[in-house]
Amino acid sequence: ELDRGDEPFTVVVPPVIVYYPAGGEQYYNNQQMYFSWTASQEISTLNFELSTDNGQTWQNIDQNIPANQGYYYWTVDGISSESCIIRISNSDDASEFGLSGVFTILETPVISLLSPEGGEIWDTGKSYEIKWEYSNPGAAYMYLEYSTDNGLNWNFINYIPLDGPTGSTEWITPEVNSNECLVRIQDYYLYFVTTTSAPFTIIDYPETPICMVTVDSATNRNLIVWEKPASDLIDKFVVYKESNEANVYDIIGTLDYAAESVITDTNSNPNMKSYRYKLGFQDAEGNLFPEGNFHQTIHLTINQGVGNTWNLIWTNYLGFNVP
């Protein structure tokens, strides 16, 4: 049975109804979100405001937006809070308004590139490590790209699952010569969370092989000899000798590019032991570049065998094949 009241009643239609955000959403600062609404036909334009303290205070977002537009995209800009509300009001009468549901603004994730930082000089076709830190991560994957023309064009490097606040991946540099190289990394889903390195250089390193290591008959000291590659990158050649610790090399001398390409190891004694040497170079800014392969000298020893025989024992020369 339907019970009808005798008293008249009134149906009040709010001047502005906000559909979205409906409540419970989460957004990061700098992320794009949107509002949607309907407004009374008597309202021509609307103002938008944000509260991050559940309606106690308000800050302006935008003004005089056509009321019949029905939607609005906004790049989130507010303090981190779980008590955020959007107020949409009549531009001509602030008492006519609608409120969104309560939503959350999260602290913006930040990606920091640890390598490359910018200024590096990397060899072409070689493996280098791209490293980063990621605070307040928003998603589970990172997207990496590189540019060789200061960001005019970008090329895919890798798509990396995020595993903790730090990460890295190996990258084989392209076969280019450019001082306008960049690496860019971004959150795969939160495209606005991105960072780009400062410019660095990728260039084909000149090879610096030793020709040979021989003995100066006048001083009985080792001579290291090499040929000069044609390269504007080389300012000085750097000669290394293996220390008493295996595979640990010390610099024993540098020579200007214009000097004769030979150096004497004044602290060598070929009668006592064999030695290993490497050759590298540095540029005009003093940056050291990787050394070439080592050369190891021959060391000859002799001892008396049975009767009038003598035993000759030597280490092989390493660095090139000796007939």
XYZ file of N, CA, C and O in Angstrom, residues 50-249:
800
model
N 41.152 23.820 -4.847
C 41.643 22.608 -4.188
C 41.788 22.867 -2.703
O 42.328 23.904 -2.285
N 41.353 21.916 -1.914
C 41.641 21.910 -0.484
C 42.426 20.640 -0.166
O 42.093 19.559 -0.651
N 43.485 20.801 0.633
C 44.268 19.636 1.069
C 44.076 19.368 2.561
O 44.793 18.558 3.132
N 43.101 20.070 3.176
C 42.849 19.885 4.613
C 41.363 19.678 4.883
O 40.795 20.221 5.825
N 40.729 18.923 3.963
C 39.326 18.525 4.120
C 38.372 19.715 4.143
O 37.358 19.713 4.845
N 38.706 20.755 3.367
C 37.785 21.864 3.201
C 37.997 23.044 4.122
O 37.234 24.014 4.058
N 39.028 23.024 4.945
C 39.254 24.158 5.849
C 39.818 25.369 5.100
O 39.453 26.509 5.382
N 40.727 25.130 4.185
C 41.295 26.212 3.374
C 41.277 25.784 1.908
O 41.256 24.583 1.593
N 41.335 26.802 1.015
C 41.226 26.530 -0.414
C 42.291 27.317 -1.186
O 42.673 28.418 -0.785
N 42.747 26.718 -2.285
C 43.670 27.412 -3.180
C 43.123 27.351 -4.593
O 42.514 26.353 -5.010
N 43.313 28.442 -5.335
C 42.771 28.540 -6.686
C 43.476 27.576 -7.639
O 44.695 27.407 -7.590
N 42.702 26.942 -8.516
C 43.238 26.114 -9.603
C 43.060 26.822 -10.940
O 44.006 27.020 -11.687
N 41.826 27.237 -11.236
C 41.562 27.928 -12.496
C 40.225 28.640 -12.375
O 39.418 28.342 -11.467
N 39.979 29.584 -13.291
C 38.770 30.403 -13.215
C 38.126 30.541 -14.589
O 38.776 30.375 -15.628
N 36.818 30.822 -14.536
C 36.039 31.174 -15.728
C 36.101 30.114 -16.819
O 36.278 30.415 -18.008
N 35.935 28.862 -16.395
C 35.883 27.745 -17.331
C 34.421 27.560 -17.767
O 33.521 27.564 -16.918
N 34.158 27.393 -19.060
C 32.764 27.224 -19.507
C 32.068 26.085 -18.761
O 32.572 24.963 -18.703
N 30.905 26.393 -18.199
C 30.201 25.416 -17.372
C 29.713 24.228 -18.183
O 29.628 23.097 -17.669
N 29.356 24.455 -19.444
C 28.833 23.358 -20.269
C 29.936 22.466 -20.827
O 29.661 21.518 -21.547
N 31.196 22.757 -20.509
C 32.313 21.932 -20.994
C 32.268 20.540 -20.390
O 32.546 19.545 -21.065
N 31.947 20.450 -19.116
C 31.709 19.156 -18.484
C 32.916 18.408 -17.987
O 32.785 17.440 -17.234
N 34.104 18.804 -18.394
C 35.317 18.120 -17.935
C 36.485 19.100 -17.970
O 36.444 20.127 -18.674
N 37.530 18.755 -17.234
C 38.701 19.633 -17.154
C 39.900 18.794 -16.741
O 39.818 18.012 -15.777
N 41.000 18.942 -17.473
C 42.236 18.237 -17.130
C 43.146 19.162 -16.331
O 43.328 20.328 -16.695
N 43.722 18.605 -15.277
C 44.548 19.405 -14.368
C 45.805 18.620 -13.992
O 45.738 17.422 -13.696
N 46.949 19.312 -14.036
C 48.194 18.724 -13.552
C 48.278 18.966 -12.051
O 48.328 20.126 -11.614
N 48.254 17.910 -11.290
C 48.145 18.000 -9.831
C 49.267 18.855 -9.262
O 50.445 18.665 -9.575
N 48.879 19.809 -8.421
C 49.841 20.713 -7.795
C 49.351 21.056 -6.396
O 48.579 21.996 -6.192
N 49.785 20.259 -5.440
C 49.376 20.485 -4.059
C 50.251 19.691 -3.111
O 50.980 18.799 -3.529
N 50.175 20.005 -1.835
C 50.973 19.281 -0.851
C 50.428 17.858 -0.707
O 49.257 17.599 -0.979
N 51.285 16.942 -0.273
C 50.848 15.558 -0.075
C 49.835 15.502 1.055
O 50.058 16.044 2.140
N 48.693 14.873 0.782
C 47.611 14.843 1.769
C 46.621 13.744 1.418
O 46.410 13.439 0.234
N 45.992 13.184 2.449
C 44.928 12.208 2.253
C 43.548 12.853 2.362
O 42.537 12.157 2.342
N 43.507 14.193 2.476
C 42.241 14.905 2.723
C 41.993 15.966 1.663
O 41.711 17.132 1.955
N 42.080 15.583 0.404
C 41.962 16.537 -0.705
C 40.544 16.535 -1.270
O 39.903 15.487 -1.402
N 40.080 17.749 -1.609
C 38.745 17.934 -2.176
C 38.842 18.986 -3.285
O 39.586 19.956 -3.163
N 38.065 18.789 -4.336
C 37.919 19.796 -5.384
C 36.569 20.496 -5.196
O 35.532 19.843 -5.017
N 36.600 21.823 -5.221
C 35.362 22.606 -5.188
C 35.182 23.286 -6.532
O 36.081 23.978 -7.027
N 34.012 23.084 -7.136
C 33.669 23.706 -8.407
C 32.499 24.645 -8.154
O 31.418 24.205 -7.733
N 32.714 25.949 -8.392
C 31.701 26.935 -8.015
C 31.382 27.880 -9.166
O 32.179 28.060 -10.097
N 30.202 28.478 -9.069
C 29.752 29.478 -10.025
C 30.701 30.682 -9.954
O 30.935 31.243 -8.873
N 31.252 31.096 -11.086
C 32.178 32.227 -11.098
C 31.516 33.517 -10.613
O 32.201 34.401 -10.088
N 30.189 33.610 -10.792
C 29.475 34.831 -10.415
C 28.868 34.754 -9.024
O 28.471 35.786 -8.463
N 28.799 33.552 -8.464
C 28.190 33.398 -7.137
C 28.839 32.203 -6.446
O 28.457 31.056 -6.684
N 29.827 32.458 -5.598
C 30.603 31.387 -4.972
C 29.780 30.504 -4.047
O 30.220 29.409 -3.672
N 28.570 30.975 -3.700
C 27.724 30.151 -2.827
C 27.105 28.982 -3.576
O 26.562 28.058 -2.960
N 27.157 29.013 -4.893
C 26.653 27.911 -5.710
C 27.842 27.043 -6.122
O 28.645 27.433 -6.981
N 27.950 25.887 -5.510
C 29.130 25.054 -5.766
C 28.797 23.577 -5.549
O 27.740 23.220 -4.994
N 29.716 22.742 -5.976
C 29.660 21.317 -5.704
C 31.027 20.844 -5.250
O 32.060 21.451 -5.583
N 31.059 19.753 -4.477
C 32.308 19.216 -3.938
C 32.553 17.814 -4.478
O 31.616 17.021 -4.634
N 33.814 17.540 -4.721
C 34.196 16.181 -5.118
C 34.268 15.290 -3.896
O 34.156 15.749 -2.749
N 34.487 13.982 -4.150
C 34.835 13.090 -3.060
C 36.245 13.377 -2.569
O 37.016 14.103 -3.196
N 36.590 12.800 -1.442
C 37.912 13.012 -0.857
C 38.925 12.071 -1.520
O 38.679 10.860 -1.628
N 40.049 12.631 -1.967
C 41.076 11.837 -2.633
C 42.433 12.167 -2.021
O 42.555 13.025 -1.140
N 43.474 11.487 -2.502
C 44.814 11.618 -1.935
C 45.796 12.145 -2.970
O 45.764 11.734 -4.131
N 46.659 13.066 -2.541
C 47.805 13.498 -3.342
C 49.056 12.901 -2.705
O 49.305 13.088 -1.509
N 49.816 12.168 -3.508
C 51.023 11.505 -3.039
C 52.259 12.311 -3.421
O 52.253 13.067 -4.393
N 53.335 12.107 -2.667
C 54.593 12.768 -2.986
C 55.113 12.267 -4.333
O 55.071 11.072 -4.619
N 55.608 13.182 -5.135
C 56.052 12.822 -6.483
C 57.273 11.912 -6.443
O 58.245 12.213 -5.755
N 57.268 10.802 -7.187
C 58.489 9.994 -7.318
C 59.599 10.796 -7.988
O 59.334 11.668 -8.813
N 60.832 10.478 -7.634
C 61.984 11.177 -8.206
C 63.010 10.148 -8.665
O 63.407 9.282 -7.892
N 63.421 10.254 -9.928
C 64.475 9.396 -10.465
C 65.762 10.224 -10.547
O 65.752 11.339 -11.070
N 66.859 9.668 -10.042
C 68.168 10.312 -10.132
C 69.104 9.411 -10.923
O 69.292 8.245 -10.562
N 69.679 9.944 -11.989
C 70.653 9.181 -12.777
C 72.016 9.283 -12.107
O 72.533 10.376 -11.875
N 72.607 8.128 -11.800
C 73.943 8.087 -11.210
C 75.011 7.933 -12.281
O 76.146 8.367 -12.094
N 74.659 7.302 -13.397
C 75.599 7.135 -14.514
C 74.787 6.854 -15.783
O 73.920 5.973 -15.770
N 74.997 7.639 -16.847
C 75.946 8.749 -16.939
C 75.400 10.003 -16.262
O 74.188 10.239 -16.263
N 76.295 10.803 -15.705
C 75.908 12.070 -15.107
C 76.023 13.209 -16.098
O 75.365 14.239 -15.965
N 76.878 13.031 -17.104
C 77.175 14.093 -18.052
C 78.658 14.404 -18.026
O 79.276 14.407 -16.962
N 79.217 14.607 -19.192
C 80.634 14.907 -19.289
C 81.513 13.704 -19.556
O 82.699 13.861 -19.867
N 80.964 12.487 -19.445
C 81.754 11.286 -19.717
C 82.137 11.213 -21.193
O 81.480 11.789 -22.066
N 83.209 10.479 -21.459
C 83.609 10.166 -22.843
C 83.640 8.644 -22.938
O 84.522 7.995 -22.377
N 82.657 8.081 -23.624
C 82.514 6.634 -23.712
C 82.895 6.159 -25.111
O 82.642 6.839 -26.112
N 83.460 4.963 -25.148
C 83.899 4.350 -26.398
C 82.701 3.788 -27.168
O 81.703 3.359 -26.569
N 82.790 3.778 -28.480
C 81.721 3.207 -29.290
C 81.734 1.689 -29.202
O 82.790 1.057 -29.122
N 80.528 1.102 -29.227
C 80.405 -0.344 -29.263
C 80.885 -1.059 -28.020
O 81.174 -2.254 -28.063
N 80.960 -0.352 -26.893
C 81.435 -0.951 -25.642
C 80.308 -0.970 -24.614
O 79.327 -0.228 -24.709
N 80.464 -1.835 -23.605
C 79.446 -1.983 -22.569
C 79.699 -1.009 -21.424
O 80.806 -0.953 -20.877
N 78.665 -0.254 -21.070
C 78.716 0.664 -19.929
C 77.473 0.450 -19.081
O 76.436 -0.012 -19.559
N 77.580 0.832 -17.806
C 76.476 0.621 -16.875
C 75.699 1.922 -16.688
O 76.269 2.953 -16.338
N 74.397 1.859 -16.942
C 73.496 2.954 -16.612
C 72.927 2.650 -15.226
O 72.360 1.585 -14.997
N 73.071 3.598 -14.291
C 72.641 3.374 -12.916
C 71.718 4.506 -12.463
O 71.896 5.647 -12.870
N 70.757 4.157 -11.602
C 69.813 5.167 -11.132
C 69.336 4.855 -9.713
O 69.489 3.743 -9.201
N 68.755 5.871 -9.092
C 68.026 5.750 -7.831
C 66.596 6.224 -8.065
O 66.364 7.141 -8.861
N 65.639 5.602 -7.358
C 64.235 5.955 -7.552
C 63.556 6.022 -6.194
O 63.394 5.011 -5.518
N 63.166 7.231 -5.798
C 62.460 7.410 -4.525
C 60.956 7.462 -4.765
O 60.498 7.927 -5.816
N 60.192 6.970 -3.793
C 58.728 6.930 -3.887
C 58.243 6.315 -5.189
O 57.456 6.928 -5.929
N 58.722 5.127 -5.533
C 58.400 4.567 -6.860
C 56.902 4.430 -7.074
O 56.155 4.049 -6.176
N 56.481 4.760 -8.308
C 55.068 4.723 -8.619
C 54.653 3.505 -9.407
O 53.478 3.190 -9.481
N 55.601 2.824 -10.043
C 55.263 1.659 -10.857
C 56.414 0.664 -10.809
O 57.392 0.858 -10.088
N 56.290 -0.395 -11.571
C 57.224 -1.513 -11.440
C 58.209 -1.632 -12.599
O 58.997 -2.571 -12.616
N 58.189 -0.704 -13.523
C 59.071 -0.815 -14.687
C 59.667 0.546 -15.033
O 59.028 1.585 -14.859
N 60.894 0.486 -15.560
C 61.584 1.688 -16.027
C 61.800 1.571 -17.534
O 62.035 0.483 -18.057
N 61.735 2.714 -18.198
C 61.886 2.773 -19.649
C 63.092 3.649 -19.961
O 63.141 4.810 -19.552
N 64.084 3.094 -20.698
C 65.333 3.797 -20.963
C 65.493 4.080 -22.450
O 65.218 3.220 -23.293
N 65.976 5.301 -22.747
C 66.224 5.720 -24.121
C 67.542 6.492 -24.184
O 68.052 6.951 -23.166
N 68.060 6.650 -25.396
C 69.239 7.491 -25.583
C 69.046 8.366 -26.816
O 68.268 8.050 -27.723
N 69.766 9.488 -26.830
C 69.772 10.397 -27.971
C 71.209 10.737 -28.304
O 72.058 10.852 -27.413
N 71.499 10.889 -29.580
C 72.832 11.307 -30.009
C 72.799 12.696 -30.649
O 73.798 13.152 -31.195
N 71.646 13.387 -30.564
C 71.521 14.715 -31.157
C 70.870 15.688 -30.186
O 70.030 16.501 -30.552
N 71.255 15.557 -28.893
C 70.806 16.474 -27.843
C 69.291 16.465 -27.666
O 68.675 17.485 -27.351
N 68.680 15.300 -27.873
C 67.268 15.139 -27.580
C 66.315 15.356 -28.729
O 65.098 15.262 -28.543
N 66.813 15.621 -29.918
C 65.905 15.777 -31.065
C 65.250 14.452 -31.417
O 64.064 14.410 -31.790
N 66.007 13.361 -31.312
C 65.482 12.033 -31.593
C 65.905 11.099 -30.465
O 67.005 11.231 -29.911
N 65.043 10.125 -30.164
C 65.311 9.182 -29.080
C 65.233 7.753 -29.583
O 64.420 7.432 -30.464
N 66.078 6.898 -29.003
C 66.158 5.496 -29.386
C 66.003 4.621 -28.144
O 66.516 4.941 -27.071
N 65.328 3.508 -28.317
C 65.043 2.589 -27.209
C 66.316 1.888 -26.735
O 67.131 1.445 -27.541
N 66.504 1.818 -25.407
C 67.598 1.040 -24.814
C 67.059 -0.242 -24.196
O 67.446 -1.338 -24.564
N 66.147 -0.082 -23.237
C 65.652 -1.273 -22.534
C 64.417 -0.926 -21.724
O 64.123 0.243 -21.462
N 63.738 -1.986 -21.308
C 62.544 -1.926 -20.483
C 62.857 -2.788 -19.267
O 62.997 -3.994 -19.379
N 63.023 -2.163 -18.085
C 63.637 -2.819 -16.933
C 62.639 -2.955 -15.787
O 62.048 -1.954 -15.359
N 62.438 -4.162 -15.248
C 61.633 -4.291 -14.027
C 62.318 -3.563 -12.872
O 63.540 -3.606 -12.724
N 61.535 -2.870 -12.082
C 62.063 -2.136 -10.935
C 62.183 -3.086 -9.755
O 61.227 -3.772 -9.390
N 63.378 -3.117 -9.152
C 63.627 -4.014 -8.027
C 64.335 -3.232 -6.926
O 65.550 -3.263 -6.812
N 63.557 -2.505 -6.146
C 64.139 -1.724 -5.068
C 64.424 -0.292 -5.479
O 64.160 0.123 -6.607
N 64.996 0.496 -4.558
C 65.210 1.923 -4.805
C 66.365 2.237 -5.747
O 66.533 3.378 -6.153
N 67.184 1.253 -6.091
C 68.278 1.469 -7.041
C 68.195 0.431 -8.145
O 67.595 -0.635 -7.969
N 68.802 0.755 -9.271
C 68.786 -0.184 -10.381
C 69.877 0.138 -11.374
O 70.501 1.204 -11.331
N 70.134 -0.782 -12.279
C 71.152 -0.582 -13.300
C 70.898 -1.531 -14.455
O 70.175 -2.531 -14.321
N 71.502 -1.207 -15.589
C 71.457 -2.089 -16.745
C 72.702 -1.839 -17.583
O 73.255 -0.732 -17.583
N 73.164 -2.859 -18.279
C 74.316 -2.726 -19.174
C 73.835 -2.231 -20.533
O 72.823 -2.692 -21.058
N 74.584 -1.298 -21.092
C 74.220 -0.707 -22.383
C 75.429 -0.747 -23.305
O 76.522 -0.322 -22.931
N 75.230 -1.285 -24.502
C 76.264 -1.262 -25.536
C 76.095 0.031 -26.324
O 75.059 0.247 -26.967
N 77.097 0.901 -26.286
C 76.990 2.196 -26.953
C 76.911 2.025 -28.465
O 77.489 1.097 -29.025
N 76.203 2.924 -29.136
C 76.071 2.827 -30.596
C 77.361 3.244 -31.298
O 78.233 3.894 -30.723
N 77.456 2.884 -32.569
C 78.631 3.232 -33.383
C 78.438 4.635 -33.943
O 78.110 4.834 -35.110
N 78.648 5.628 -33.078
C 78.500 7.030 -33.478
C 79.674 7.824 -32.918
O 80.408 7.338 -32.050
N 79.846 9.028 -33.421
C 80.782 9.982 -32.845
C 80.007 11.268 -32.595
O 79.678 11.994 -33.536
N 79.698 11.526 -31.329
C 78.858 12.675 -31.002
C 79.163 13.138 -29.588
O 79.351 12.325 -28.680
N 79.184 14.457 -29.394
C 79.302 15.029 -28.051
C 77.964 15.573 -27.565
O 77.912 16.380 -26.634
N 76.866 15.125 -28.203
C 75.521 15.550 -27.821
C 74.672 14.357 -27.395
O 73.472 14.294 -27.661
N 75.288 13.398 -26.706
C 74.572 12.189 -26.294
C 73.862 12.416 -24.958
O 74.375 13.088 -24.065
N 72.685 11.830 -24.835
C 71.884 11.897 -23.612
C 71.328 10.516 -23.312
O 71.096 9.718 -24.226
N 71.086 10.251 -22.039
C 70.316 9.085 -21.620
C 69.105 9.589 -20.851
O 69.219 10.491 -20.010
N 67.948 9.037 -21.164
C 66.701 9.427 -20.491
C 66.067 8.187 -19.878
O 66.005 7.126 -20.510
N 65.569 8.330 -18.649
C 64.916 7.216 -17.960
C 63.613 7.730 -17.372
O 63.556 8.843 -16.840
N 62.552 6.929 -17.495
C 61.268 7.352 -16.946
C 60.492 6.147 -16.434
O 60.738 5.005 -16.825
N 59.589 6.447 -15.525
C 58.658 5.436 -15.048
C 57.768 5.030 -16.224
O 57.216 5.880 -16.919
N 57.668 3.727 -16.460
C 56.963 3.246 -17.648
C 55.488 3.650 -17.646
O 54.901 3.890 -18.710
N 54.874 3.752 -16.458
C 53.463 4.098 -16.376
C 53.265 5.580 -16.050
O 52.382 6.229 -16.594
N 54.077 6.102 -15.146
C 53.980 7.513 -14.789
C 54.932 8.297 -15.687
O 56.041 8.637 -15.309
N 54.496 8.583 -16.901
C 55.368 9.156 -17.914
C 55.943 10.506 -17.490
O 56.975 10.944 -17.992
N 55.269 11.185 -16.544
C 55.755 12.492 -16.119
C 56.933 12.372 -15.149
O 57.591 13.369 -14.839
N 57.211 11.161 -14.651
C 58.361 10.947 -13.771
C 59.537 10.535 -14.637
O 59.650 9.385 -15.068
N 60.396 11.470 -14.944
C 61.471 11.222 -15.886
C 62.678 12.072 -15.529
O 62.546 13.091 -14.853
N 63.845 11.648 -15.973
C 65.051 12.454 -15.810
C 65.976 12.170 -16.983
O 65.965 11.082 -17.555
N 66.771 13.175 -17.331
C 67.674 13.090 -18.474
C 69.068 13.513 -18.034
O 69.217 14.485 -17.286
N 70.065 12.781 -18.479
C 71.444 13.114 -18.134
C 71.856 14.419 -18.799
O 71.231 14.880 -19.761
N 72.919 15.017 -18.291
C 73.573 16.102 -19.023
C 74.299 15.486 -20.227
O 74.562 14.275 -20.259
N 74.644 16.285 -21.223
C 75.293 15.728 -22.424
C 76.628 15.056 -22.104
O 77.388 15.503 -21.245
N 76.890 13.954 -22.796
C 78.175 13.269 -22.725
C 78.580 12.873 -24.137
O 77.837 13.086 -25.095
N 79.768 12.307 -24.254
C 80.344 12.025 -25.570
C 80.479 10.528 -25.797
O 80.858 9.788 -24.882
N 80.136 10.102 -26.997
C 80.468 8.754 -27.467
C 81.374 8.925 -28.679
O 81.017 9.631 -29.633
N 82.547 8.324 -28.621
C 83.536 8.490 -29.681
C 84.336 7.203 -29.816
O 84.506 6.465 -28.843
N 84.794 6.936 -31.001
C 85.606 5.749 -31.253
C 87.010 5.991 -30.698
O 87.763 6.808 -31.232
N 87.352 5.289 -29.597
C 88.667 5.487 -29.002
C 89.769 5.046 -29.968
O 89.662 3.987 -30.595
N 90.839 5.826 -30.074
C 91.993 5.341 -30.841
C 92.669 4.193 -30.098
O 92.741 4.185 -28.873
N 93.137 3.198 -30.840
C 93.858 2.087 -30.219
C 95.290 2.505 -29.932
O 95.914 3.241 -30.710
N 95.807 2.044 -28.806
C 97.183 2.397 -28.402
C 97.970 1.127 -28.072
O 98.347 0.900 -26.916
N 98.231 0.301 -29.073
C 99.012 -0.913 -28.803
C 100.510 -0.598 -28.720
O 101.022 0.298 -29.401
N 101.200 -1.328 -27.862
C 102.657 -1.267 -27.831
C 103.192 -2.054 -29.022
O 102.689 -3.138 -29.340
N 104.186 -1.501 -29.693
C 104.835 -2.262 -30.770
C 105.697 -3.374 -30.183
O 105.598 -4.540 -30.573
N 106.562 -3.005 -29.259
C 107.417 -4.008 -28.620
C 108.084 -3.377 -27.404
O 108.139 -2.155 -27.244
N 108.590 -4.265 -26.547
C 109.448 -3.862 -25.434
C 110.787 -4.557 -25.649
O 110.842 -5.779 -25.790
N 111.837 -3.766 -25.713
C 113.176 -4.308 -25.949
C 114.128 -3.749 -24.900
O 113.697 -3.043 -23.982
N 115.404 -4.075 -25.031
C 116.401 -3.642 -24.060
C 117.369 -2.667 -24.732
O 117.865 -2.922 -25.834
N 117.588 -1.540 -24.081
C 118.579 -0.568 -24.540
C 119.960 -1.083 -24.159
O 120.290 -1.168 -22.972
N 120.759 -1.447 -25.156
C 122.073 -2.043 -24.876
C 123.007 -1.072 -24.154
O 123.920 -1.489 -23.437
N 122.787 0.223 -24.309
C 123.666 1.206 -23.678
C 123.405 1.329 -22.182
O 124.326 1.561 -21.394
N 122.128 1.159 -21.766
C 121.779 1.342 -20.346
C 121.327 0.055 -19.674
O 121.188 0.018 -18.453
N 121.104 -0.996 -20.476
C 120.545 -2.254 -19.965
C 119.218 -2.010 -19.235
O 118.946 -2.596 -18.195
N 118.393 -1.155 -19.807
C 117.053 -0.881 -19.285
C 116.031 -1.149 -20.395
O 116.345 -1.098 -21.587
N 114.804 -1.418 -19.992
C 113.752 -1.719 -20.964
C 113.320 -0.463 -21.717
O 113.148 0.620 -21.122
N 113.101 -0.625 -23.016
C 112.546 0.426 -23.864
C 111.156 0.007 -24.324
O 110.974 -1.094 -24.843
N 110.190 0.891 -24.118
C 108.822 0.627 -24.573
C 108.603 1.483 -25.818
O 108.783 2.709 -25.790
N 108.207 0.834 -26.926
C 108.094 1.506 -28.222
C 106.679 1.310 -28.754
O 106.097 0.218 -28.640
N 106.109 2.376 -29.359
C 104.776 2.269 -29.949
C 104.660 3.185 -31.155
O 105.509 4.048 -31.388
N 103.602 2.979 -31.926
C 103.288 3.863 -33.035
C 102.154 4.791 -32.637
O 101.264 4.416 -31.878
N 102.173 5.984 -33.174
C 101.155 6.976 -32.828
C 99.929 6.813 -33.720
O 100.036 6.929 -34.939
N 98.754 6.572 -33.141
C 97.540 6.623 -33.958
C 97.174 8.072 -34.248
O 97.448 8.970 -33.445
N 96.580 8.315 -35.390
C 96.132 9.665 -35.735
C 94.834 9.956 -34.991
O 93.796 9.350 -35.260
N 94.907 10.865 -34.008
C 93.721 11.163 -33.213
C 93.875 12.520 -32.546
O 94.900 12.800 -31.917
N 92.838 13.349 -32.659
C 92.825 14.636 -31.967
C 92.508 14.477 -30.485
O 92.637 15.428 -29.713
N 92.075 13.274 -30.099
C 91.708 13.046 -28.698
C 92.934 12.897 -27.807
O 92.889 13.223 -26.615
N 94.036 12.431 -28.359
C 95.220 12.138 -27.546
C 96.037 13.409 -27.322
O 96.471 14.071 -28.270
N 96.248 13.729 -26.060
C 97.138 14.831 -25.701
C 98.482 14.293 -25.209
O 99.531 14.824 -25.571
N 98.426 13.226 -24.420
C 99.639 12.598 -23.904
C 99.466 11.080 -23.920
O 98.353 10.572 -23.707
N 100.548 10.377 -24.148
C 100.573 8.937 -23.977
C 100.959 8.630 -22.531
O 101.784 9.329 -21.931
N 100.356 7.582 -21.987
C 100.593 7.193 -20.591
C 101.095 5.752 -20.585
O 100.440 4.855 -21.139
N 102.262 5.527 -19.971
C 102.883 4.200 -19.930
C 102.708 3.616 -18.538
O 102.976 4.283 -17.531
N 102.262 2.369 -18.491
C 102.004 1.672 -17.234
C 102.922 0.451 -17.120
O 103.246 -0.197 -18.120
N 103.276 0.125 -15.880
C 104.032 -1.102 -15.597
C 103.323 -1.856 -14.479
O 102.849 -1.254 -13.511
N 103.278 -3.195 -14.630
C 102.640 -4.009 -13.597
C 103.438 -3.912 -12.303
O 104.669 -4.017 -12.280
N 102.708 -3.719 -11.204
C 103.335 -3.623 -9.893
C 103.635 -5.017 -9.354
O 103.481 -6.024 -10.054
N 104.015 -5.084 -8.101
C 104.260 -6.381 -7.468
C 102.973 -7.166 -7.258
O 103.022 -8.357 -6.958
N 101.840 -6.479 -7.415
C 100.539 -7.142 -7.305
C 100.042 -7.445 -8.710
O 100.004 -6.564 -9.570
N 99.665 -8.696 -8.950
C 99.246 -9.117 -10.296
C 98.074 -8.282 -10.802
O 97.115 -8.017 -10.067
N 98.184 -7.849 -12.072
C 97.133 -7.094 -12.766
C 96.869 -5.708 -12.183
O 95.839 -5.097 -12.474
N 97.780 -5.229 -11.359
C 97.699 -3.856 -10.858
C 98.852 -3.075 -11.480
O 100.026 -3.429 -11.290
N 98.513 -2.021 -12.225
C 99.515 -1.288 -12.999
C 99.691 0.128 -12.454
O 98.709 0.787 -12.080
